mmCIF file of C-alpha atoms in Angstrom:
data_model
loop_
_atom_site.group_PDB
_atom_site.id
_atom_site.type_symbol
_atom_site.label_atom_id
_atom_site.label_comp_id
_atom_site.label_asym_id
_atom_site.label_seq_id
_atom_site.Cartn_x
_atom_site.Cartn_y
_atom_site.Cartn_z
ATOM 1 C CA MET H 17 25.540 -7.400 -60.272
ATOM 2 C CA ARG H 18 27.354 -7.353 -56.969
ATOM 3 C CA GLY H 19 25.856 -6.859 -53.509
ATOM 4 C CA SER H 20 22.666 -8.078 -51.932
ATOM 5 C CA PRO H 21 19.557 -8.643 -54.039
ATOM 6 C CA PRO H 22 17.320 -5.546 -54.025
ATOM 7 C CA PHE H 23 14.573 -7.228 -51.942
ATOM 8 C CA SER H 24 16.690 -9.348 -49.618
ATOM 9 C CA SER H 25 16.085 -9.183 -45.874
ATOM 10 C CA ILE H 26 19.515 -7.578 -45.476
ATOM 11 C CA SER H 27 18.770 -4.683 -47.820
ATOM 12 C CA ILE H 28 15.317 -4.116 -46.325
ATOM 13 C CA PHE H 29 16.513 -3.866 -42.731
ATOM 14 C CA ASP H 30 19.532 -1.782 -43.769
ATOM 15 C CA ALA H 31 17.134 0.649 -45.406
ATOM 16 C CA MET H 32 14.962 0.724 -42.289
ATOM 17 C CA ASP H 33 17.972 1.465 -40.122
ATOM 18 C CA ARG H 34 19.030 4.325 -42.405
ATOM 19 C CA GLU H 35 15.715 5.850 -43.423
ATOM 20 C CA THR H 36 12.876 5.035 -40.987
ATOM 21 C CA SER H 37 12.003 8.029 -38.824
ATOM 22 C CA PRO H 38 10.563 7.609 -35.308
ATOM 23 C CA LEU H 39 7.235 8.965 -36.571
ATOM 24 C CA VAL H 40 7.033 6.400 -39.362
ATOM 25 C CA PHE H 41 8.009 3.638 -36.963
ATOM 26 C CA LEU H 42 5.286 4.718 -34.521
ATOM 27 C CA PHE H 43 2.700 4.865 -37.295
ATOM 28 C CA THR H 44 3.714 1.401 -38.508
ATOM 29 C CA ALA H 45 3.493 -0.003 -34.978
ATOM 30 C CA ILE H 46 0.009 1.471 -34.512
ATOM 31 C CA VAL H 47 -1.168 0.020 -37.825
ATOM 32 C CA MET H 48 0.234 -3.398 -36.936
ATOM 33 C CA LEU H 49 -1.384 -3.286 -33.486
ATOM 34 C CA GLY H 50 -4.694 -2.299 -35.056
ATOM 35 C CA ALA H 51 -4.470 -5.155 -37.533
ATOM 36 C CA LEU H 52 -3.628 -7.593 -34.746
ATOM 37 C CA LEU H 53 -6.550 -6.391 -32.627
ATOM 38 C CA SER H 54 -8.958 -6.551 -35.562
ATOM 39 C CA SER H 55 -7.962 -10.072 -36.527
ATOM 40 C CA SER H 56 -7.979 -11.344 -32.934
ATOM 41 C CA VAL H 57 -11.472 -10.010 -32.269
ATOM 42 C CA MET H 58 -12.749 -12.148 -35.131
ATOM 43 C CA LEU H 59 -11.397 -15.382 -33.649
ATOM 44 C CA PRO H 60 -14.322 -17.567 -32.476
ATOM 45 C CA HIS H 61 -14.334 -18.958 -28.949
ATOM 46 C CA GLU H 62 -16.650 -20.518 -26.370
ATOM 47 C CA ARG H 63 -17.863 -17.865 -23.902
ATOM 48 C CA TYR H 64 -18.359 -20.514 -21.216
ATOM 49 C CA TYR H 65 -14.627 -21.221 -21.436
ATOM 50 C CA ARG H 66 -13.927 -17.524 -20.982
ATOM 51 C CA PHE H 67 -15.867 -17.392 -17.726
ATOM 52 C CA GLN H 68 -14.010 -20.483 -16.548
ATOM 53 C CA ALA H 69 -10.716 -18.660 -17.069
ATOM 54 C CA HIS H 70 -11.404 -16.135 -14.309
ATOM 55 C CA ASP H 71 -10.497 -16.737 -10.687
ATOM 56 C CA ASN H 72 -9.288 -14.679 -7.752
ATOM 57 C CA VAL H 73 -6.175 -16.794 -7.062
ATOM 58 C CA THR H 74 -7.848 -18.476 -4.085
ATOM 59 C CA THR H 75 -11.532 -18.535 -5.076
ATOM 60 C CA ARG H 76 -13.629 -18.949 -8.214
ATOM 61 C CA LYS H 77 -17.164 -17.800 -9.017
ATOM 62 C CA ALA H 78 -17.415 -16.538 -12.610
ATOM 63 C CA ASP H 79 -18.056 -20.021 -14.004
ATOM 64 C CA TRP H 80 -21.053 -20.423 -11.673
ATOM 65 C CA ILE H 81 -22.379 -17.013 -12.763
ATOM 66 C CA TYR H 82 -22.326 -18.135 -16.387
ATOM 67 C CA GLU H 83 -23.953 -21.467 -15.521
ATOM 68 C CA ARG H 84 -26.689 -19.785 -13.484
ATOM 69 C CA LEU H 85 -27.494 -17.399 -16.319
ATOM 70 C CA HIS H 86 -27.199 -19.723 -19.312
ATOM 71 C CA PHE H 87 -27.898 -23.301 -18.199
ATOM 72 C CA ASP H 88 -30.331 -22.908 -15.287
ATOM 73 C CA GLU H 89 -33.949 -22.179 -16.227
ATOM 74 C CA THR H 90 -34.711 -20.762 -12.766
ATOM 75 C CA PRO H 91 -35.619 -17.084 -13.231
ATOM 76 C CA VAL H 92 -33.749 -14.249 -11.539
ATOM 77 C CA ASP H 93 -36.011 -11.633 -9.970
ATOM 78 C CA VAL H 94 -33.307 -9.838 -7.987
ATOM 79 C CA ALA H 95 -29.665 -9.781 -9.111
ATOM 80 C CA LEU H 96 -27.016 -8.698 -6.607
ATOM 81 C CA ILE H 97 -23.950 -7.068 -8.186
ATOM 82 C CA GLY H 98 -20.876 -6.123 -6.181
ATOM 83 C CA THR H 99 -17.674 -7.224 -4.499
ATOM 84 C CA SER H 100 -16.794 -9.835 -1.894
ATOM 85 C CA ARG H 101 -18.522 -7.637 0.713
ATOM 86 C CA MET H 102 -21.847 -8.425 -0.933
ATOM 87 C CA ALA H 103 -20.879 -11.960 -1.979
ATOM 88 C CA GLY H 104 -20.394 -12.970 1.647
ATOM 89 C CA GLY H 105 -22.697 -10.366 3.161
ATOM 90 C CA LEU H 106 -26.106 -11.175 1.657
ATOM 91 C CA SER H 107 -27.743 -14.596 1.548
ATOM 92 C CA GLY H 108 -30.012 -15.224 -1.426
ATOM 93 C CA PRO H 109 -31.786 -18.191 0.200
ATOM 94 C CA GLN H 110 -32.421 -16.252 3.418
ATOM 95 C CA ILE H 111 -33.811 -13.274 1.490
ATOM 96 C CA GLU H 112 -36.091 -15.582 -0.497
ATOM 97 C CA ARG H 113 -37.463 -17.239 2.659
ATOM 98 C CA ALA H 114 -37.996 -13.966 4.505
ATOM 99 C CA TYR H 115 -39.661 -12.365 1.477
ATOM 100 C CA CYS H 116 -42.001 -15.350 1.202
ATOM 101 C CA GLU H 117 -42.935 -15.114 4.883
ATOM 102 C CA ALA H 118 -43.578 -11.367 4.644
ATOM 103 C CA THR H 119 -45.483 -11.230 1.351
ATOM 104 C CA GLY H 120 -46.625 -14.756 0.567
ATOM 105 C CA ARG H 121 -44.881 -14.479 -2.790
ATOM 106 C CA ARG H 122 -41.991 -16.428 -4.283
ATOM 107 C CA ILE H 123 -38.864 -14.543 -5.273
ATOM 108 C CA HIS H 124 -35.605 -15.701 -6.862
ATOM 109 C CA VAL H 125 -32.453 -13.918 -5.711
ATOM 110 C CA ALA H 126 -29.071 -14.538 -7.339
ATOM 111 C CA ASN H 127 -25.911 -13.185 -5.739
ATOM 112 C CA PHE H 128 -23.570 -12.419 -8.648
ATOM 113 C CA ALA H 129 -21.123 -10.384 -6.551
ATOM 114 C CA ILE H 130 -17.490 -11.221 -7.257
ATOM 115 C CA PRO H 131 -14.275 -10.424 -5.322
ATOM 116 C CA VAL H 132 -12.239 -7.236 -5.890
ATOM 117 C CA THR H 133 -13.532 -3.763 -6.709
ATOM 118 C CA GLY H 134 -14.028 -2.407 -10.223
ATOM 119 C CA ARG H 135 -17.179 -0.925 -11.740
ATOM 120 C CA ASN H 136 -16.261 -2.183 -15.201
ATOM 121 C CA MET H 137 -16.594 -5.762 -13.936
ATOM 122 C CA HIS H 138 -19.933 -4.910 -12.330
ATOM 123 C CA TYR H 139 -21.120 -3.704 -15.722
ATOM 124 C CA VAL H 140 -19.972 -6.898 -17.460
ATOM 125 C CA ILE H 141 -21.929 -9.065 -15.009
ATOM 126 C CA ALA H 142 -24.984 -6.793 -14.839
ATOM 127 C CA LYS H 143 -25.197 -6.747 -18.638
ATOM 128 C CA GLU H 144 -24.924 -10.533 -18.811
ATOM 129 C CA ALA H 145 -27.663 -10.899 -16.190
ATOM 130 C CA ALA H 146 -29.949 -8.334 -17.832
ATOM 131 C CA ARG H 147 -29.666 -9.900 -21.280
ATOM 132 C CA GLN H 148 -30.114 -13.486 -20.138
ATOM 133 C CA LYS H 149 -32.627 -13.211 -17.281
ATOM 134 C CA ALA H 150 -34.011 -9.643 -17.360
ATOM 135 C CA PRO H 151 -34.229 -9.367 -13.543
ATOM 136 C CA ALA H 152 -36.893 -7.024 -12.236
ATOM 137 C CA LEU H 153 -34.339 -5.525 -9.861
ATOM 138 C CA ILE H 154 -30.564 -5.152 -10.097
ATOM 139 C CA VAL H 155 -28.971 -4.147 -6.798
ATOM 140 C CA VAL H 156 -25.500 -2.614 -7.037
ATOM 141 C CA GLU H 157 -23.173 -2.451 -4.052
ATOM 142 C CA LEU H 158 -21.993 0.860 -2.590
ATOM 143 C CA ASN H 159 -19.113 1.180 -0.109
ATOM 144 C CA ASP H 160 -17.790 3.893 2.183
ATOM 145 C CA VAL H 161 -14.939 4.449 -0.308
ATOM 146 C CA GLU H 162 -15.639 4.432 -4.043
ATOM 147 C CA SER H 163 -12.938 2.602 -5.937
ATOM 148 C CA ARG H 164 -11.450 4.432 -8.903
ATOM 149 C CA ARG H 165 -9.540 1.424 -10.179
ATOM 150 C CA PRO H 166 -10.726 -0.927 -12.903
ATOM 151 C CA HIS H 167 -11.170 -4.595 -12.058
ATOM 152 C CA PRO H 168 -8.114 -6.720 -12.916
ATOM 153 C CA GLY H 169 -10.388 -9.473 -14.223
ATOM 154 C CA PHE H 170 -12.213 -7.234 -16.698
ATOM 155 C CA ILE H 171 -9.887 -8.277 -19.517
ATOM 156 C CA ILE H 172 -10.805 -11.913 -18.868
ATOM 157 C CA LEU H 173 -14.608 -11.672 -18.765
ATOM 158 C CA ALA H 174 -15.440 -8.663 -20.922
ATOM 159 C CA ASN H 175 -16.536 -8.921 -24.525
ATOM 160 C CA ALA H 176 -13.894 -7.660 -26.946
ATOM 161 C CA GLU H 177 -16.028 -4.653 -27.879
ATOM 162 C CA ASP H 178 -16.262 -3.653 -24.209
ATOM 163 C CA VAL H 179 -12.473 -3.739 -23.917
ATOM 164 C CA LEU H 180 -12.040 -1.647 -27.066
ATOM 165 C CA SER H 181 -14.709 0.898 -26.080
ATOM 166 C CA ALA H 182 -13.653 1.266 -22.432
ATOM 167 C CA PRO H 183 -13.059 4.848 -21.247
ATOM 168 C CA LEU H 184 -9.488 5.961 -21.811
ATOM 169 C CA ILE H 185 -9.117 8.910 -19.435
ATOM 170 C CA LEU H 186 -8.116 7.865 -15.898
ATOM 171 C CA ASN H 187 -8.442 4.188 -16.814
ATOM 172 C CA LEU H 188 -5.179 2.787 -15.498
ATOM 173 C CA ASN H 189 -5.675 -0.550 -17.249
ATOM 174 C CA TYR H 190 -6.794 0.641 -20.671
ATOM 175 C CA PHE H 191 -3.570 0.077 -22.582
ATOM 176 C CA SER H 192 -2.563 -3.066 -20.694
ATOM 177 C CA ASP H 193 -6.004 -4.558 -21.410
ATOM 178 C CA LEU H 194 -5.675 -3.562 -25.053
ATOM 179 C CA ILE H 195 -2.287 -5.251 -25.308
ATOM 180 C CA ARG H 196 -3.551 -8.403 -23.588
ATOM 181 C CA LEU H 197 -6.699 -8.724 -25.711
ATOM 182 C CA PRO H 198 -5.126 -10.474 -28.751
ATOM 183 C CA GLY H 199 -3.422 -13.024 -26.503
ATOM 184 C CA ARG H 200 -6.678 -13.675 -24.659
ATOM 185 C CA GLN H 201 -8.585 -14.158 -27.884
ATOM 186 C CA PHE H 202 -5.965 -16.499 -29.312
ATOM 187 C CA GLN H 203 -5.801 -18.573 -26.124
ATOM 188 C CA LEU H 204 -9.589 -18.951 -26.032
ATOM 189 C CA PHE H 205 -9.579 -19.866 -29.720
ATOM 190 C CA ILE H 206 -7.015 -22.625 -29.079
ATOM 191 C CA GLU H 207 -9.075 -23.893 -26.117
ATOM 192 C CA LYS H 208 -12.112 -24.109 -28.397
ATOM 193 C CA VAL H 209 -10.187 -25.908 -31.152
ATOM 194 C CA LEU H 210 -8.626 -28.402 -28.731
ATOM 195 C CA ASN H 211 -11.734 -28.528 -26.527
ATOM 196 C CA ARG H 212 -9.539 -28.025 -23.457
ATOM 197 C CA PRO H 213 -10.974 -25.314 -21.204
ATOM 198 C CA LYS H 214 -9.658 -24.513 -17.759
ATOM 199 C CA ILE H 215 -12.296 -26.497 -15.839
ATOM 200 C CA ARG H 216 -14.813 -28.520 -17.875
ATOM 201 C CA GLN H 217 -15.710 -29.037 -21.523
ATOM 202 C CA SER H 218 -19.451 -28.695 -21.071
ATOM 203 C CA PHE H 219 -22.012 -27.949 -18.402
ATOM 204 C CA ASP H 220 -22.410 -30.780 -15.907
ATOM 205 C CA LYS H 221 -25.372 -30.759 -13.512
ATOM 206 C CA GLU H 222 -23.404 -32.906 -11.085
ATOM 207 C CA ASP H 223 -20.789 -30.168 -10.692
ATOM 208 C CA TYR H 224 -23.268 -27.283 -10.673
ATOM 209 C CA ALA H 225 -23.681 -25.525 -7.317
ATOM 210 C CA GLY H 226 -27.379 -24.882 -7.948
ATOM 211 C CA PRO H 227 -29.367 -21.665 -8.365
ATOM 212 C CA ASN H 228 -28.447 -20.367 -4.894
ATOM 213 C CA LEU H 229 -24.698 -20.201 -4.333
ATOM 214 C CA ASP H 230 -24.619 -18.940 -0.744
ATOM 215 C CA LEU H 231 -21.207 -17.903 0.619
ATOM 216 C CA THR H 232 -22.371 -16.258 3.825
ATOM 217 C CA GLU H 233 -21.484 -19.161 6.121
ATOM 218 C CA ILE H 234 -18.601 -20.892 4.358
ATOM 219 C CA MET H 235 -16.099 -20.007 1.634
ATOM 220 C CA PHE H 236 -14.816 -22.487 -0.937
ATOM 221 C CA ALA H 237 -11.180 -22.258 -2.022
ATOM 222 C CA ILE H 238 -9.854 -23.467 -5.377
ATOM 223 C CA ASP H 239 -7.598 -25.965 -3.624
ATOM 224 C CA GLY H 240 -10.621 -27.622 -2.001
ATOM 225 C CA ARG H 241 -10.344 -26.045 1.438
ATOM 226 C CA ILE H 242 -13.499 -24.784 3.127
ATOM 227 C CA LYS H 243 -13.279 -21.791 5.449
ATOM 228 C CA SER H 244 -15.982 -21.031 7.981
ATOM 229 C CA ARG H 245 -17.342 -17.500 8.310
ATOM 230 C CA ARG H 246 -18.591 -18.225 11.812
ATOM 231 C CA ILE H 247 -15.736 -16.274 13.334
ATOM 232 C CA THR H 248 -15.932 -13.374 15.776
ATOM 233 C CA HIS H 249 -13.327 -10.967 17.114
ATOM 234 C CA SER H 250 -13.008 -8.782 20.163
ATOM 235 C CA ARG H 251 -13.878 -5.103 19.924
ATOM 236 C CA GLU H 252 -10.214 -4.269 20.520
ATOM 237 C CA HIS H 253 -9.129 -6.347 17.540
ATOM 238 C CA MET H 254 -11.778 -4.849 15.265
ATOM 239 C CA GLU H 255 -10.777 -1.328 16.316
ATOM 240 C CA PHE H 256 -7.173 -2.185 15.481
ATOM 241 C CA LEU H 257 -8.245 -3.350 12.009
ATOM 242 C CA ARG H 258 -10.358 -0.232 11.513
ATOM 243 C CA GLU H 259 -7.488 2.092 12.418
ATOM 244 C CA LYS H 260 -5.108 0.182 10.155
ATOM 245 C CA ARG H 261 -7.518 0.515 7.237
ATOM 246 C CA ALA H 262 -8.128 4.211 7.964
ATOM 247 C CA ALA H 263 -4.386 4.885 7.869
ATOM 248 C CA LYS H 264 -4.146 3.198 4.476
ATOM 249 C CA ILE H 265 -7.052 5.244 3.107
ATOM 250 C CA HIS H 266 -5.444 8.419 4.472
ATOM 251 C CA ARG H 267 -2.388 7.746 2.293
ATOM 252 C CA THR H 268 -4.512 7.464 -0.847
ATOM 253 C CA PHE H 269 -3.757 10.063 -3.511
ATOM 254 C CA PHE H 270 -6.715 12.140 -4.637
ATOM 255 C CA LEU H 271 -6.805 14.531 -7.564
ATOM 256 C CA PRO H 272 -6.214 18.210 -6.705
ATOM 257 C CA GLY H 273 -9.015 20.780 -6.765
ATOM 258 C CA PRO H 274 -9.145 21.705 -10.482
ATOM 259 C CA LEU H 275 -9.193 18.029 -11.469
ATOM 260 C CA LYS H 276 -11.468 16.763 -8.720
ATOM 261 C CA PHE H 277 -14.440 16.631 -11.083
ATOM 262 C CA ALA H 278 -12.743 13.692 -12.809
ATOM 263 C CA GLU H 279 -12.009 11.744 -9.612
ATOM 264 C CA TYR H 280 -14.843 9.266 -10.068
ATOM 265 C CA ARG H 281 -15.376 9.654 -13.812
ATOM 266 C CA PHE H 282 -14.555 5.994 -14.424
ATOM 267 C CA ALA H 283 -17.066 4.799 -11.817
ATOM 268 C CA ARG H 284 -19.791 7.165 -13.052
ATOM 269 C CA ILE H 285 -19.467 5.949 -16.627
ATOM 270 C CA TYR H 286 -20.012 2.320 -15.662
ATOM 271 C CA LEU H 287 -22.754 3.008 -13.110
ATOM 272 C CA ASN H 288 -24.610 4.897 -15.843
ATOM 273 C CA LYS H 289 -24.101 1.942 -18.185
ATOM 274 C CA ILE H 290 -25.527 -0.445 -15.586
ATOM 275 C CA GLU H 291 -28.590 1.751 -15.143
ATOM 276 C CA ARG H 292 -29.138 1.921 -18.904
ATOM 277 C CA VAL H 293 -28.743 -1.811 -19.498
ATOM 278 C CA GLY H 294 -31.119 -2.562 -16.620
ATOM 279 C CA ALA H 295 -33.744 -0.190 -17.993
ATOM 280 C CA ALA H 296 -33.308 -1.555 -21.519
ATOM 281 C CA HIS H 297 -34.401 -4.977 -20.273
ATOM 282 C CA GLY H 298 -37.292 -3.754 -18.145
ATOM 283 C CA GLY H 299 -35.594 -3.751 -14.740
ATOM 284 C CA ASP H 300 -34.957 -1.247 -11.966
ATOM 285 C CA VAL H 301 -31.443 -0.528 -10.713
ATOM 286 C CA GLU H 302 -31.025 0.347 -7.043
ATOM 287 C CA TYR H 303 -28.053 0.595 -4.693
ATOM 288 C CA ALA H 304 -27.232 -1.121 -1.408
ATOM 289 C CA TYR H 305 -24.745 0.281 1.080
ATOM 290 C CA MET H 306 -22.446 -2.497 2.298
ATOM 291 C CA PRO H 307 -20.394 -0.940 5.103
ATOM 292 C CA ALA H 308 -16.943 -1.511 6.475
ATOM 293 C CA TYR H 309 -16.501 -1.910 10.209
ATOM 294 C CA GLY H 310 -16.933 1.470 11.902
ATOM 295 C CA GLU H 311 -18.447 3.120 8.796
ATOM 296 C CA PRO H 312 -22.214 3.196 9.467
ATOM 297 C CA ALA H 313 -23.199 5.394 6.496
ATOM 298 C CA ALA H 314 -22.083 6.163 2.967
ATOM 299 C CA PRO H 315 -20.297 9.555 2.939
ATOM 300 C CA VAL H 316 -22.615 12.247 1.568
ATOM 301 C CA ASP H 317 -19.835 14.000 -0.369
ATOM 302 C CA MET H 318 -18.818 10.744 -2.058
ATOM 303 C CA LEU H 319 -22.412 10.052 -3.097
ATOM 304 C CA ALA H 320 -22.617 13.547 -4.555
ATOM 305 C CA GLU H 321 -19.410 13.054 -6.522
ATOM 306 C CA ILE H 322 -20.663 9.841 -8.121
ATOM 307 C CA ARG H 323 -24.052 11.532 -8.600
ATOM 308 C CA LEU H 324 -26.136 9.174 -6.506
ATOM 309 C CA GLN H 325 -28.817 9.761 -3.918
ATOM 310 C CA THR H 326 -29.095 7.939 -0.602
ATOM 311 C CA PRO H 327 -28.972 4.195 -1.368
ATOM 312 C CA SER H 328 -32.312 2.390 -1.349
ATOM 313 C CA PHE H 329 -30.877 -0.351 0.857
ATOM 314 C CA ASP H 330 -28.931 0.873 3.875
ATOM 315 C CA LEU H 331 -27.193 -2.029 5.604
ATOM 316 C CA GLY H 332 -24.917 0.100 7.748
ATOM 317 C CA ALA H 333 -26.078 1.717 10.999
ATOM 318 C CA ASP H 334 -25.476 -0.512 14.040
ATOM 319 C CA ILE H 335 -24.373 -3.450 11.872
ATOM 320 C CA ALA H 336 -21.251 -1.429 11.100
ATOM 321 C CA THR H 337 -20.434 -0.800 14.751
ATOM 322 C CA ASP H 338 -21.164 -4.209 16.282
ATOM 323 C CA HIS H 339 -17.819 -6.025 16.503
ATOM 324 C CA GLU H 340 -19.561 -9.400 16.751
ATOM 325 C CA PHE H 341 -20.793 -9.088 13.152
ATOM 326 C CA TRP H 342 -17.393 -8.878 11.465
ATOM 327 C CA LEU H 343 -14.981 -11.322 9.869
ATOM 328 C CA ASP H 344 -12.404 -8.598 9.175
ATOM 329 C CA ALA H 345 -12.370 -4.839 8.550
ATOM 330 C CA THR H 346 -14.538 -4.989 5.424
ATOM 331 C CA HIS H 347 -16.393 -8.321 5.454
ATOM 332 C CA LEU H 348 -19.309 -9.486 7.568
ATOM 333 C CA ASN H 349 -19.187 -12.854 9.281
ATOM 334 C CA ALA H 350 -22.063 -15.343 9.163
ATOM 335 C CA ASP H 351 -24.041 -13.567 11.900
ATOM 336 C CA GLY H 352 -23.486 -10.189 10.284
ATOM 337 C CA ALA H 353 -24.613 -11.533 6.916
ATOM 338 C CA ALA H 354 -27.766 -12.981 8.486
ATOM 339 C CA GLU H 355 -28.613 -9.601 10.008
ATOM 340 C CA ALA H 356 -27.829 -7.747 6.767
ATOM 341 C CA SER H 357 -29.981 -10.191 4.770
ATOM 342 C CA LYS H 358 -32.835 -9.710 7.223
ATOM 343 C CA ARG H 359 -32.688 -5.926 6.918
ATOM 344 C CA PHE H 360 -32.327 -6.067 3.148
ATOM 345 C CA THR H 361 -35.540 -8.090 2.947
ATOM 346 C CA GLU H 362 -37.364 -5.735 5.310
ATOM 347 C CA GLN H 363 -36.396 -2.754 3.171
ATOM 348 C CA LEU H 364 -37.315 -4.625 -0.010
ATOM 349 C CA VAL H 365 -40.780 -5.387 1.368
ATOM 350 C CA ALA H 366 -41.172 -1.840 2.711
ATOM 351 C CA SER H 367 -40.554 -0.442 -0.772
ATOM 352 C CA GLY H 368 -44.013 -1.686 -1.703
ATOM 353 C CA LYS H 369 -42.765 -3.156 -4.965
ATOM 354 C CA PHE H 370 -43.282 -6.796 -5.820
ATOM 355 C CA PHE H 371 -40.495 -8.274 -7.867
ATOM 356 C CA SER H 372 -41.743 -11.846 -7.992
ATOM 357 C CA ARG H 373 -43.009 -13.269 -11.280
ATOM 358 C CA GLU H 374 -44.084 -16.689 -9.998
ATOM 359 C CA GLY H 375 -46.919 -15.812 -7.648
ATOM 360 C CA ALA H 376 -47.543 -17.437 -4.275
ATOM 361 C CA CYS H 377 -44.815 -19.352 -2.475
ATOM 362 C CA LYS H 378 -45.268 -22.545 -0.507
#
């Protein structure tokens, strides 16, 4: 019989070229993607390696978060969840000392805030903290502008099921995260097989930064450089930075009237998830306003749109307008962080709630 064998690669692809409709091709692609996702999710990997894989180009913190939660027996009474504003704006050790002086009780504060905005990342970290340490209080950062964007590092730290179940509507990273998930899973699987993670094979106490990683006075870069936060600027320079930031915000696109209800849908979903996971592990979830320079209070209309009341911890007011407290337009310097930490503790004590589980302090 002449011609190609009936099941040769030539005859198969010729048939596909002649007969496959776009709809069939799309269906086949979806099935193949589903199969790839399903198989990749099943690949085993070391979660510690996954947290080592995340960095912010210049800085790294996720590996310490995992170490603090999984390898350090020190409890966590108060967990701080937010962005770099909170990471460099609140000092755990200072809050612990001031709380001890005011109440006579020991408290353990862990600052799990991580650079870049994205409520999905806040949920990932809050869930990890709640499940491992069950903090009595989870404090979530609020800003003067609520970010609608997902965190770019979510695909690195999130469990596979969190990636698959992420909200689809107005989630700009949903499909890109979905496409990247199999590659992430396979890479982590190979790292486990070869025992070659990004940083270290196993937890090492000598490399551990301890239970209180405090970034309010200095910042550590991946390349080994240390940057001081004891920097101040003139009022003129801070006003220039404020105006520059305001102009950028003014150019931001917001949904038109009929669609405005969905503006902060993404943020609301994850804030609700944080509140539920905190409650499920016996903790309270409260909010702390971390201002930008020149923004002394959280906008009332924004709070209404994300369905929140006035934050329990208000660290704005005159902190936001004192140019000597600022490193740049959105981050406090060392003096600003000291003042914010002081006021946070005062408001924590004034709440009348005791979050310590270890009794009297020394």
